[in-house]
């Protein structure tokens, strides 16, 4: 194998790895966006549950 062939193979491999890295970054960004959406949903759910519990406790105290 000549130096030129070796350099060509290495250049192709570097380009392949850059493509894989780009796809990985895109997937990571997508996953992080999805996790952020889920986190917001969980925060809303937790807030609703806390409000419901607070109202229930307030009602029970008011009945005494």
C-alpha positions as a Python dict, from the first residue, in 0.01 Angstrom:
ca = {
    (1, 'X'): (0, 0, 0),
    (2, 'X'): (140, 334, -96),
    (3, 'X'): (135, 642, 121),
    (4, 'X'): (-122, 798, -109),
    (5, 'X'): (-356, 497, -79),
    (6, 'X'): (-313, 497, 296),
    (7, 'X'): (-393, 869, 317),
    (8, 'X'): (-700, 818, 96),
    (9, 'X'): (-827, 538, 321),
    (10, 'X'): (-767, 744, 633),
    (11, 'X'): (-945, 1044, 481),
    (12, 'X'): (-1247, 825, 394),
    (13, 'X'): (-1250, 684, 747),
    (14, 'X'): (-1233, 1033, 900),
    (15, 'X'): (-1526, 1145, 683),
    (16, 'X'): (-1721, 836, 787),
    (17, 'X'): (-1653, 905, 1155),
    (18, 'X'): (-1756, 1269, 1116),
    (19, 'X'): (-2085, 1154, 964),
    (20, 'X'): (-2142, 915, 1254),
    (21, 'X'): (-2060, 1191, 1501),
    (22, 'X'): (-2304, 1428, 1328),
    (23, 'X'): (-2582, 1167, 1344),
    (24, 'X'): (-2504, 1103, 1711),
    (25, 'X'): (-2525, 1474, 1792),
    (26, 'X'): (-2856, 1504, 1605),
    (27, 'X'): (-2998, 1207, 1795),
    (28, 'X'): (-2875, 1346, 2126),
    (29, 'X'): (-3037, 1682, 2052),
    (30, 'X'): (-3365, 1508, 1964),
    (31, 'X'): (-3354, 1299, 2282),
    (32, 'X'): (-3281, 1605, 2496),
    (33, 'X'): (-3577, 1790, 2342),
    (34, 'X'): (-3803, 1493, 2416),
    (35, 'X'): (-3676, 1470, 2773),
    (36, 'X'): (-3742, 1842, 2823),
    (37, 'X'): (-4100, 1795, 2704),
    (38, 'X'): (-4147, 1502, 2941),
    (39, 'X'): (-3997, 1699, 3228),
    (40, 'X'): (-4240, 1984, 3167),
    (41, 'X'): (-4529, 1738, 3162),
    (42, 'X'): (-4414, 1578, 3487),
    (43, 'X'): (-4384, 1921, 3650),
    (44, 'X'): (-4741, 2003, 3550),
    (45, 'X'): (-4862, 1667, 3681),
    (46, 'X'): (-4675, 1709, 4010),
    (47, 'X'): (-4820, 2058, 4049),
    (48, 'X'): (-5172, 1933, 3983),
    (49, 'X'): (-5129, 1652, 4236),
    (50, 'X'): (-4992, 1892, 4498),
    (51, 'X'): (-5281, 2130, 4439),
    (52, 'X'): (-5531, 1845, 4466),
    (53, 'X'): (-5374, 1722, 4788),
    (54, 'X'): (-5370, 2074, 4931),
    (55, 'X'): (-5736, 2125, 4846),
    (56, 'X'): (-5826, 1788, 4996),
    (57, 'X'): (-5640, 1860, 5319),
    (58, 'X'): (-5794, 2207, 5335),
    (59, 'X'): (-6140, 2059, 5289),
    (60, 'X'): (-6080, 1800, 5563),
    (61, 'X'): (-5955, 2068, 5803),
    (62, 'X'): (-6252, 2287, 5717),
    (63, 'X'): (-6493, 2007, 5804),
    (64, 'X'): (-6354, 1980, 6157),
}
